[in-house]
Short mmCIF file of C-alpha atoms in Angstrom, two decimals:
data_model
loop_
_atom_site.label_atom_id
_atom_site.label_comp_id
_atom_site.label_asym_id
_atom_site.label_seq_id
_atom_site.Cartn_x
_atom_site.Cartn_y
_atom_site.Cartn_z
CA MET A 1 -35.17 0.54 -40.42
CA ASP A 2 -35.06 4.19 -40.07
CA ALA A 3 -31.64 5.92 -40.69
CA PRO A 4 -29.71 3.01 -41.69
CA VAL A 5 -26.55 5.09 -42.21
CA GLN A 6 -27.04 6.90 -38.82
CA PHE A 7 -27.41 3.38 -37.21
CA ALA A 8 -24.11 2.13 -38.67
CA VAL A 9 -22.29 5.30 -37.73
CA LEU A 10 -23.47 5.36 -34.01
CA SER A 11 -22.80 1.68 -33.49
CA ILE A 12 -19.42 1.93 -34.84
CA ILE A 13 -18.64 4.89 -32.62
CA SER A 14 -20.01 3.18 -29.57
CA PHE A 15 -17.99 0.14 -30.32
CA VAL A 16 -14.87 2.16 -30.51
CA ILE A 17 -15.67 4.07 -27.43
CA ILE A 18 -16.42 0.88 -25.22
CA LEU A 19 -13.41 -0.86 -26.69
CA VAL A 20 -10.88 2.12 -25.75
CA SER A 21 -12.50 2.70 -22.21
CA GLY A 22 -12.27 -1.09 -21.68
CA ILE A 23 -8.64 -0.93 -21.83
CA GLY A 24 -8.45 1.08 -18.73
CA ILE A 25 -11.13 -0.75 -17.06
CA ILE A 26 -9.42 -4.07 -17.56
CA ARG A 27 -6.35 -2.57 -16.13
CA SER A 28 -7.86 -1.41 -12.87
CA LEU A 29 -9.77 -5.03 -12.77
CA THR A 30 -6.20 -6.67 -13.02
CA LEU A 31 -4.97 -4.41 -10.32
CA ALA A 32 -7.93 -5.13 -8.26
CA LEU A 33 -7.69 -8.88 -8.65
CA GLU A 34 -3.85 -8.65 -7.65
CA ALA A 35 -4.45 -6.51 -4.51
CA LYS A 36 -7.20 -9.03 -3.40
CA TYR A 37 -4.43 -11.76 -3.01
CA GLU A 38 -1.37 -9.52 -2.28
CA PHE A 39 -2.51 -6.89 0.35
CA SER A 40 -3.26 -7.55 3.89
CA GLY A 41 -6.77 -7.25 5.00
CA ASP A 42 -6.71 -4.03 6.76
CA SER A 43 -4.64 -2.09 3.95
CA LEU A 44 -5.91 1.04 2.75
CA THR A 45 -4.27 0.51 -0.51
CA LYS A 46 -6.34 -2.76 -0.74
CA ARG A 47 -9.54 -0.80 -0.02
CA SER A 48 -8.89 1.71 -2.68
CA ARG A 49 -7.69 -0.69 -5.37
CA LEU A 50 -10.93 -2.90 -4.74
CA LYS A 51 -13.00 -0.09 -6.46
CA GLY A 52 -11.72 -1.63 -9.64
CA PHE A 53 -14.20 -4.52 -9.42
CA LEU A 54 -17.10 -1.85 -9.03
CA LEU A 55 -15.68 0.12 -11.99
CA PHE A 56 -15.63 -2.91 -14.11
CA GLY A 57 -19.22 -4.02 -12.94
CA PHE A 58 -20.39 -0.68 -13.89
CA TRP A 59 -18.59 -0.56 -17.33
CA LEU A 60 -20.15 -3.96 -18.17
CA LEU A 61 -23.64 -2.97 -17.36
CA ALA A 62 -23.52 0.40 -19.31
CA ALA A 63 -21.97 -1.50 -22.19
CA SER A 64 -24.58 -4.23 -22.32
CA VAL A 65 -27.38 -1.77 -22.05
CA ASN A 66 -25.84 0.28 -24.76
CA TRP A 67 -25.91 -2.95 -27.13
CA SER A 68 -29.28 -3.85 -26.15
CA PHE A 69 -30.46 -0.34 -27.27
CA PHE A 70 -28.83 -1.12 -30.66
CA PHE A 71 -30.00 -4.61 -30.95
CA ASP A 72 -33.52 -3.20 -30.19
CA TRP A 73 -33.17 -0.61 -32.93
CA TYR A 74 -32.10 -3.19 -35.22
CA PHE A 75 -34.95 -5.74 -34.54
CA THR A 76 -37.79 -3.02 -34.58
CA GLY A 77 -36.48 -0.89 -37.05
CA SER A 78 -37.38 2.09 -34.92
CA SER A 79 -34.90 4.27 -32.71
CA ALA A 80 -37.95 5.66 -30.93
CA GLN A 81 -39.17 2.29 -29.80
CA ALA A 82 -35.52 1.35 -28.86
CA PHE A 83 -35.40 4.53 -26.68
CA GLU A 84 -38.57 3.44 -25.18
CA ARG A 85 -37.34 0.03 -24.34
CA LEU A 86 -33.90 1.82 -23.20
CA ALA A 87 -35.80 3.97 -20.68
CA ASP A 88 -37.71 1.06 -19.21
CA ARG A 89 -34.52 -0.92 -18.90
CA ALA A 90 -32.88 1.98 -17.17
CA TYR A 91 -35.55 2.23 -14.85
CA ILE A 92 -35.37 -1.44 -13.88
CA ILE A 93 -31.56 -1.03 -13.32
CA ILE A 94 -32.10 1.99 -11.09
CA LEU A 95 -34.73 0.11 -9.07
CA ILE A 96 -32.42 -2.87 -8.67
CA LEU A 97 -29.42 -0.70 -7.81
CA ASP A 98 -31.47 1.18 -5.19
CA ALA A 99 -32.43 -2.17 -3.70
CA MET A 100 -28.89 -3.20 -3.45
CA SER A 101 -27.76 -0.05 -1.87
CA SER A 102 -30.34 -0.14 0.88
CA ASP A 103 -29.20 -3.83 1.88
CA MET B 1 -0.27 7.69 34.65
CA THR B 2 -2.62 8.02 31.77
CA GLU B 3 -1.46 10.09 28.80
CA GLN B 4 -4.11 11.63 26.85
CA ILE B 5 -4.25 13.59 23.58
CA THR B 6 -7.70 14.82 22.68
CA ASP B 7 -7.92 14.99 18.91
CA THR B 8 -10.09 18.03 18.38
CA SER B 9 -7.81 20.13 16.05
CA PRO B 10 -7.56 19.26 12.45
CA THR B 11 -3.77 19.16 12.40
CA PRO B 12 -2.93 18.18 15.86
CA TRP B 13 0.97 17.79 14.96
CA GLY B 14 0.96 21.16 13.10
CA ARG B 15 3.21 22.80 15.36
CA LYS B 16 6.99 21.91 14.84
CA ARG B 17 8.29 20.59 18.03
CA LYS B 18 11.81 19.54 18.45
CA ALA B 19 11.33 16.28 20.23
CA VAL B 20 14.76 14.79 20.28
CA GLN B 21 16.81 13.33 22.93
CA LYS B 22 20.52 14.12 23.01
CA ALA B 23 22.46 11.14 23.13
CA SER B 24 24.44 11.00 26.14
CA ASP B 25 25.99 7.75 25.25
CA ALA B 26 26.09 8.38 21.45
CA GLN B 27 27.39 5.19 19.88
CA SER B 28 29.74 4.60 16.91
CA ASP B 29 27.92 3.20 13.79
CA ASN B 30 31.00 1.60 12.33
CA ARG B 31 30.20 -0.90 9.83
CA HIS B 32 33.69 -2.53 9.22
CA PHE B 33 34.29 -5.76 11.11
CA PRO B 34 37.65 -7.17 10.07
CA CYS B 35 38.16 -10.92 9.71
CA SER B 36 40.18 -12.42 12.67
CA ASN B 37 41.89 -14.68 10.02
CA CYS B 38 42.94 -12.36 7.26
CA GLY B 39 41.66 -8.96 8.30
CA ALA B 40 39.31 -8.43 5.25
CA ASP B 41 35.85 -7.24 5.66
CA LEU B 42 33.13 -9.61 7.24
CA ARG B 43 29.75 -9.47 5.70
CA TYR B 44 26.49 -10.47 7.11
CA HIS B 45 25.10 -13.51 5.14
CA PRO B 46 21.33 -13.82 5.16
CA GLY B 47 21.35 -17.62 4.26
CA GLU B 48 23.91 -18.53 7.09
CA GLN B 49 22.59 -15.75 9.46
CA LYS B 50 26.43 -15.34 10.22
CA MET B 51 29.20 -13.10 9.20
CA ILE B 52 31.42 -14.27 6.41
CA CYS B 53 34.83 -13.10 5.33
CA THR B 54 34.87 -11.74 1.85
CA HIS B 55 38.30 -12.99 1.41
CA CYS B 56 39.00 -16.23 3.20
CA GLY B 57 35.30 -17.38 3.86
CA ALA B 58 35.94 -17.72 7.49
CA LYS B 59 32.42 -17.72 9.47
CA GLN B 60 31.91 -15.76 12.74
CA ASP B 61 28.60 -15.71 14.83
CA VAL B 62 26.81 -12.42 15.28
CA PRO B 63 27.07 -11.74 19.06
CA HIS B 64 23.93 -12.74 20.77
CA VAL B 65 22.30 -9.84 22.32
CA ASP B 66 19.25 -10.01 24.42
CA ASP B 67 16.19 -9.61 22.02
CA ALA B 68 13.88 -8.07 24.69
CA ALA B 69 15.14 -4.66 23.92
CA ALA B 70 13.92 -4.85 20.34
CA GLN B 71 10.27 -5.34 21.95
CA VAL B 72 10.22 -2.52 24.33
CA GLU B 73 7.46 -0.08 23.61
CA HIS B 74 8.55 3.63 24.22
CA SER B 75 6.19 6.09 25.45
CA TYR B 76 5.36 8.36 22.81
CA LEU B 77 4.73 11.47 25.10
CA ASP B 78 7.71 10.87 27.36
CA PHE B 79 9.86 10.93 24.06
CA LEU B 80 8.16 14.34 23.24
CA LYS B 81 8.90 15.61 26.70
CA ASN B 82 12.81 14.80 26.08
CA ASP B 83 12.99 12.47 28.80
CA SER B 84 13.55 9.24 26.64
CA GLN B 85 16.44 7.00 26.90
CA MET B 86 16.40 6.43 23.35
CA ALA B 87 19.79 7.30 21.79
CA GLU B 88 20.31 9.43 18.74
CA ILE B 89 23.70 9.57 16.51
CA GLU B 90 24.77 11.75 13.93
CA VAL B 91 25.25 9.95 10.66
CA GLN B 92 26.65 11.11 6.99
CA SER B 93 23.93 10.46 4.31
CA LEU B 94 23.32 10.52 0.73
CA ASN B 95 20.08 12.51 0.02
CA CYS B 96 18.18 11.62 -3.29
CA ASN B 97 16.41 14.65 -4.62
CA THR B 98 14.13 12.81 -6.69
CA CYS B 99 12.40 10.45 -4.10
CA GLY B 100 13.61 11.93 -0.88
CA ALA B 101 15.63 8.81 0.34
CA SER B 102 18.40 9.42 2.75
CA VAL B 103 20.64 6.45 2.62
CA GLU B 104 23.62 6.19 4.93
CA PHE B 105 26.87 7.01 3.22
CA ASN B 106 29.45 4.68 2.43
CA PRO B 107 32.86 6.03 1.43
CA ASP B 108 33.81 2.81 -0.20
CA GLU B 109 30.76 2.77 -2.44
CA HIS B 110 31.29 3.64 -6.14
CA SER B 111 27.81 3.48 -7.17
CA ARG B 112 25.70 6.83 -6.84
CA LEU B 113 22.38 5.47 -7.97
CA CYS B 114 19.67 5.76 -5.46
CA PRO B 115 18.51 2.24 -4.51
CA PHE B 116 14.98 3.34 -4.23
CA CYS B 117 14.21 5.23 -7.42
CA ASP B 118 17.23 4.40 -9.40
CA SER B 119 18.08 8.02 -10.43
CA ALA B 120 21.47 9.33 -10.26
CA ILE B 121 22.28 10.99 -6.70
CA VAL B 122 24.38 14.00 -6.85
CA ALA B 123 27.10 13.51 -4.11
CA ASP B 124 24.68 15.55 -1.60
CA VAL B 125 26.36 14.41 1.74
CA SER B 126 24.69 15.72 4.73
CA THR B 127 25.07 14.99 8.60
CA GLN B 128 21.85 14.18 10.10
CA ARG B 129 20.61 13.38 13.63
CA LYS B 130 18.68 10.17 13.54
CA ILE B 131 17.20 8.01 16.16
CA VAL B 132 18.91 4.43 16.61
CA PRO B 133 16.85 1.80 15.78
CA GLN B 134 15.82 -0.49 18.82
CA GLY B 135 15.45 -3.36 16.59
CA LEU B 136 15.51 -4.88 13.25
CA LEU B 137 14.37 -8.10 11.34
CA PRO B 138 17.67 -9.56 10.07
CA PHE B 139 17.67 -10.69 6.09
CA SER B 140 16.96 -14.35 6.02
CA VAL B 141 16.24 -14.58 2.22
CA MET B 142 19.33 -14.69 0.07
CA GLU B 143 19.74 -12.68 -3.04
CA LYS B 144 19.38 -15.62 -5.34
CA GLN B 145 16.18 -16.49 -3.56
CA ALA B 146 14.80 -13.02 -4.03
CA HIS B 147 15.43 -13.47 -7.80
CA ASP B 148 13.51 -16.97 -7.85
CA HIS B 149 10.44 -15.26 -5.82
CA MET B 150 10.67 -12.22 -8.22
CA LYS B 151 10.61 -14.56 -11.22
CA THR B 152 7.58 -16.37 -9.97
CA TRP B 153 5.85 -13.16 -9.15
CA LEU B 154 6.57 -11.78 -12.78
CA VAL B 155 5.39 -15.01 -14.50
CA ALA B 156 2.03 -14.72 -12.64
CA ARG B 157 1.19 -11.14 -13.90
CA TRP B 158 -1.72 -10.94 -16.37
CA PHE B 159 -1.64 -8.67 -19.27
CA ALA B 160 2.33 -8.14 -19.03
CA PRO B 161 4.56 -7.78 -22.22
CA ASN B 162 6.03 -10.87 -23.50
CA GLY B 163 9.73 -11.70 -22.29
CA PHE B 164 9.76 -9.00 -19.58
CA GLU B 165 10.62 -11.38 -17.07
CA SER B 166 13.95 -12.26 -18.78
CA GLN B 167 14.76 -8.64 -18.89
CA ALA B 168 14.10 -8.24 -15.00
CA ALA B 169 16.16 -11.37 -14.23
CA LYS B 170 19.34 -9.82 -15.44
CA GLU B 171 19.30 -7.21 -12.60
CA HIS B 172 20.92 -7.16 -9.24
CA PHE B 173 19.26 -6.71 -6.08
CA SER B 174 20.40 -4.26 -3.46
CA GLY B 175 19.86 -5.42 0.30
CA ILE B 176 18.42 -2.37 2.19
CA TYR B 177 17.14 -1.98 5.82
CA VAL B 178 13.95 0.30 5.57
CA PRO B 179 13.10 2.44 8.77
CA ILE B 180 9.52 2.00 10.10
CA TRP B 181 7.54 3.18 13.25
CA THR B 182 5.05 1.11 14.93
CA TYR B 183 2.53 2.65 17.14
CA ASP B 184 0.21 1.28 19.94
CA SER B 185 -2.71 3.24 21.20
CA ALA B 186 -5.97 2.97 23.21
CA THR B 187 -8.63 5.03 21.80
CA THR B 188 -11.97 6.16 22.98
CA THR B 189 -14.18 7.87 20.50
CA HIS B 190 -17.50 9.62 21.35
CA TYR B 191 -19.78 10.25 18.24
CA VAL B 192 -22.94 12.00 17.31
CA GLY B 193 -24.87 10.66 14.32
CA GLU B 194 -28.10 9.01 12.92
CA ARG B 195 -29.35 5.66 12.23
CA GLY B 196 -31.33 5.06 9.45
CA THR B 197 -34.12 2.50 8.99
CA THR B 198 -35.50 1.78 5.61
CA THR B 199 -39.17 0.70 4.97
CA GLY B 200 -41.10 0.03 1.79
CA THR B 201 -39.77 -0.60 -1.83
CA GLY B 202 -39.39 1.49 -5.10
CA LYS B 203 -41.13 4.64 -5.08
CA ASN B 204 -42.47 3.88 -1.57
CA ARG B 205 -39.10 3.46 -0.06
CA ARG B 206 -38.52 5.72 2.99
CA THR B 207 -35.72 6.03 5.32
CA ARG B 208 -36.47 7.06 8.80
CA TRP B 209 -33.36 8.86 10.68
CA ARG B 210 -33.17 8.74 14.36
CA SER B 211 -30.44 10.61 16.30
CA VAL B 212 -27.93 8.57 18.12
CA SER B 213 -24.75 8.97 20.07
CA GLY B 214 -22.27 6.77 21.78
CA THR B 215 -18.77 5.61 22.52
CA VAL B 216 -16.58 3.20 20.87
CA GLN B 217 -13.34 1.87 22.12
CA ARG B 218 -10.54 0.23 20.34
CA GLY B 219 -6.91 -0.58 21.05
CA PHE B 220 -4.41 -0.68 18.19
CA ASP B 221 -1.15 -2.89 18.42
CA ASP B 222 1.81 -2.31 16.19
CA VAL B 223 0.33 -0.12 13.45
CA LEU B 224 3.03 0.27 10.87
CA VAL B 225 3.88 3.23 9.36
CA SER B 226 6.88 3.83 6.92
CA GLY B 227 9.69 5.93 8.39
CA THR B 228 10.80 6.99 4.93
CA LYS B 229 9.34 9.09 2.15
CA SER B 230 10.91 6.87 -0.46
CA VAL B 231 8.52 3.84 0.51
CA SER B 232 4.99 4.32 -0.27
CA ALA B 233 2.56 2.86 1.94
CA GLU B 234 1.45 0.76 -0.98
CA PHE B 235 4.84 -1.06 -0.88
CA LYS B 236 4.80 -1.36 2.92
CA ASP B 237 1.19 -2.76 2.78
CA ALA B 238 1.97 -5.21 -0.15
CA LEU B 239 5.22 -6.59 1.45
CA GLY B 240 3.52 -7.51 4.74
CA PRO B 241 3.04 -9.09 7.13
CA TRP B 242 6.29 -8.75 8.85
CA PRO B 243 7.19 -11.16 11.49
CA LEU B 244 7.71 -8.68 14.07
CA ARG B 245 8.02 -11.61 16.87
CA ASP B 246 11.34 -12.61 15.10
CA LEU B 247 12.91 -9.03 15.94
CA GLU B 248 16.57 -8.88 16.94
CA THR B 249 18.01 -6.18 19.01
CA TYR B 250 19.70 -3.63 16.71
CA GLN B 251 23.46 -4.40 16.31
CA THR B 252 25.43 -3.00 13.27
CA GLU B 253 26.87 -6.73 12.53
CA PHE B 254 23.50 -7.34 10.72
CA LEU B 255 24.07 -4.27 8.46
CA ALA B 256 27.51 -5.31 7.47
CA GLY B 257 27.69 -5.49 3.66
CA LEU B 258 24.18 -4.17 3.41
CA ARG B 259 22.71 -0.58 3.39
CA ALA B 260 20.33 1.20 5.85
CA GLU B 261 18.05 4.28 5.13
CA ASN B 262 17.80 6.88 7.65
CA HIS B 263 14.36 7.83 8.75
CA THR B 264 12.98 10.85 6.79
CA ILE B 265 9.77 10.81 8.42
CA GLY B 266 9.64 11.79 11.95
CA LEU B 267 8.29 10.50 14.97
CA GLU B 268 5.21 13.03 15.05
CA ASP B 269 4.53 12.71 11.52
CA GLY B 270 4.47 9.00 11.58
CA PHE B 271 1.99 9.09 14.60
CA TYR B 272 0.08 11.60 12.44
CA ASN B 273 -0.10 8.94 9.62
CA ALA B 274 -0.87 6.20 11.89
CA GLN B 275 -3.75 8.06 13.34
CA SER B 276 -5.11 8.53 9.60
CA PHE B 277 -5.22 4.62 9.51
CA MET B 278 -6.66 4.41 13.04
CA ARG B 279 -9.58 6.86 12.06
CA VAL B 280 -10.64 4.71 9.16
CA VAL B 281 -10.96 1.65 11.41
CA ILE B 282 -12.64 3.78 13.95
CA THR B 283 -15.26 5.04 11.51
CA GLY B 284 -16.15 1.33 10.56
CA ASP B 285 -16.77 0.77 14.53
CA ILE B 286 -18.82 3.86 14.61
CA ARG B 287 -21.13 2.65 11.82
CA ARG B 288 -21.34 -0.90 13.46
CA ASP B 289 -22.18 0.83 16.74
CA ILE B 290 -24.97 2.80 15.23
CA GLY B 291 -26.32 -0.03 13.56
CA GLY B 292 -29.59 0.13 11.31
CA GLN B 293 -29.37 -0.06 7.59
CA ARG B 294 -27.90 3.43 6.94
CA GLN B 295 -25.67 5.31 9.12
CA ARG B 296 -24.81 9.12 9.23
CA ILE B 297 -21.69 10.41 11.33
CA HIS B 298 -22.11 14.03 12.25
CA SER B 299 -19.05 14.43 14.47
CA SER B 300 -16.68 12.29 16.43
CA GLN B 301 -13.99 13.08 19.09
CA THR B 302 -11.10 10.27 19.45
CA ARG B 303 -9.00 10.39 22.69
CA PHE B 304 -5.64 8.68 22.23
CA ASP B 305 -4.20 7.04 25.49
CA ASN B 306 -1.43 5.08 26.40
CA GLN B 307 0.63 5.86 23.20
CA THR B 308 3.72 3.81 22.70
CA PHE B 309 6.14 3.51 19.75
CA LYS B 310 9.03 1.27 18.46
CA HIS B 311 11.52 2.33 15.86
CA LEU B 312 12.55 -0.59 13.58
CA LEU B 313 14.58 -1.65 10.25
CA LEU B 314 12.95 -4.02 7.94
CA PRO B 315 14.79 -5.98 5.29
CA VAL B 316 13.95 -5.39 1.80
CA TRP B 317 15.64 -6.53 -1.52
CA ILE B 318 15.19 -4.03 -3.99
CA THR B 319 15.86 -4.00 -7.92
CA HIS B 320 14.75 -2.04 -11.04
CA TYR B 321 14.50 -3.26 -14.47
CA SER B 322 14.00 -1.45 -17.74
CA LEU B 323 11.30 -2.10 -20.46
CA GLY B 324 11.37 0.26 -23.21
CA LYS B 325 11.87 3.82 -21.79
CA ASN B 326 10.47 2.96 -18.61
CA ARG B 327 11.99 1.80 -15.25
CA TYR B 328 10.13 -0.32 -12.91
CA ARG B 329 11.03 -1.15 -9.20
CA LEU B 330 10.73 -4.45 -7.52
CA ASN B 331 10.76 -5.21 -3.92
CA VAL B 332 11.24 -8.59 -2.10
CA ASN B 333 10.59 -8.93 1.51
CA GLY B 334 13.97 -9.91 2.89
CA ARG B 335 12.50 -12.03 5.71
CA THR B 336 9.35 -13.72 3.76
CA GLY B 337 10.30 -13.66 0.19
CA LYS B 338 6.87 -11.88 -0.64
CA VAL B 339 7.22 -9.65 -3.93
CA TYR B 340 5.58 -6.44 -4.72
CA GLY B 341 6.62 -4.06 -7.45
CA GLN B 342 5.58 -1.97 -10.31
CA ARG B 343 4.52 -3.88 -13.31
CA PRO B 344 4.13 -3.14 -16.94
CA PHE B 345 0.96 -3.65 -19.08
CA SER B 346 0.84 -4.58 -22.55
CA LYS B 347 -1.20 -2.51 -24.52
CA LEU B 348 -1.90 -5.01 -27.11
CA LYS B 349 -3.04 -7.74 -24.72
CA LEU B 350 -5.18 -5.22 -22.96
CA LEU B 351 -6.77 -4.15 -26.13
CA GLY B 352 -7.51 -7.87 -26.86
CA ALA B 353 -9.03 -8.54 -23.40
CA SER B 354 -11.04 -5.40 -23.76
CA PHE B 355 -12.37 -6.64 -27.35
CA VAL B 356 -13.47 -9.98 -25.88
CA MET B 357 -15.21 -8.00 -22.89
CA THR B 358 -16.90 -5.72 -25.63
CA LEU B 359 -18.15 -8.96 -27.49
CA ALA B 360 -19.34 -10.37 -24.22
CA ALA B 361 -21.37 -7.25 -23.40
CA MET B 362 -22.63 -7.26 -27.01
CA GLY B 363 -24.02 -10.93 -26.23
CA ILE B 364 -25.52 -9.75 -22.96
CA GLY B 365 -26.95 -6.80 -24.93
CA LEU B 366 -28.61 -9.25 -27.35
CA LEU B 367 -30.10 -11.37 -24.73
CA LEU B 368 -31.41 -8.32 -23.23
CA SER B 369 -33.00 -7.19 -26.30
CA LEU B 370 -34.39 -10.77 -27.15
CA ALA B 371 -35.81 -10.88 -23.61
CA SER B 372 -37.86 -7.71 -24.29
CA GLY B 373 -39.32 -9.23 -27.49
CA GLY B 374 -36.47 -8.74 -29.99
#
């Protein structure tokens, strides 16, 4: 593996960032779940709270893709190859999101 | 006669207009009802739905008044033109500088804590004109039941600190009638926009836009708007639905032993807030009317016809509880027992959940990597 120290430091920093950002995400997900059952259907507050689901989805997607980069780096031993796969994956995700938004 | 307001200016209610009807029959708002047995005060009892003497326990029915007056819709424009028959009275009120609540002043009361935000109220007693509510929903949930509902609600909170429900259970509730406005209106909206039709996929995806215009109509019935700044839209939305079919004509007997807040949001501002809600719904209607896969709305003009309103009081049990340095407010619908309130989060529990989700994301990342050849 190229630059094992760099790999270790970056993965730890990544872990901490995802963990800390997850606190706020879980909080907004909880509020969205509560709003789903407690607010009436036409409530404006409910509509704004339900964005918590979307936020959680993006967070999980971003975190998963981030970890896939580190696993690629670990398995291939090359950060350059991991970046290539990351770019391919990001392109596929953009295509999927694009297709979903047009439905 | 059709009453029309064409909604073209961004702030249709910008001009301040004194739209009040002086009370020709200003009524006394006396809240003291002496017991016929012993002379002590009678209080309204939500469970019995009667007035009960605080001293000898004698019961007395609330005098029956025709409920029809509570359901009468008043013409909004007639009211603004000052030819409404709605009465106004002058009341002494305690004003909270923190949350803006204006609670009716009771000289016998020693507590000077705002029931809405729990901050100390400096004895800022002022006399205000207020429109007398035409109806109210009497309390039917008792304080003990409100406690039970609150406990059930608190226990169901995810990621809440341990033991906070027992902290909340120690607190007492204040029974408060909160003022609201309800508005009805028929709306007609002319719009100009574009309908987008998408063809192809991926890089070849194209959206073809076609100009469209049209008209959508919708009637709104009983759009609830808070009549007070101390109760946010969030609380009003969460405590609903309110069974407005059970409205009773306003009688001070229902308020005996309880408190009522004066409206601090006027009729015009209330209608402006109702319009904000109506516009969101109308925008959805326009999008459906445009059709296609994507929509653009360039302009829309809404005409509001036959606007009517009601001014009502809704029953809410309010309490505050402490956790650490923070105070949290909890409301219970005094009619249905539905609970909504501010809730604390345990940072440790959130961190634990975030840790689990981070590990889950790691697992998904591993699967993605293995699927790409490892």
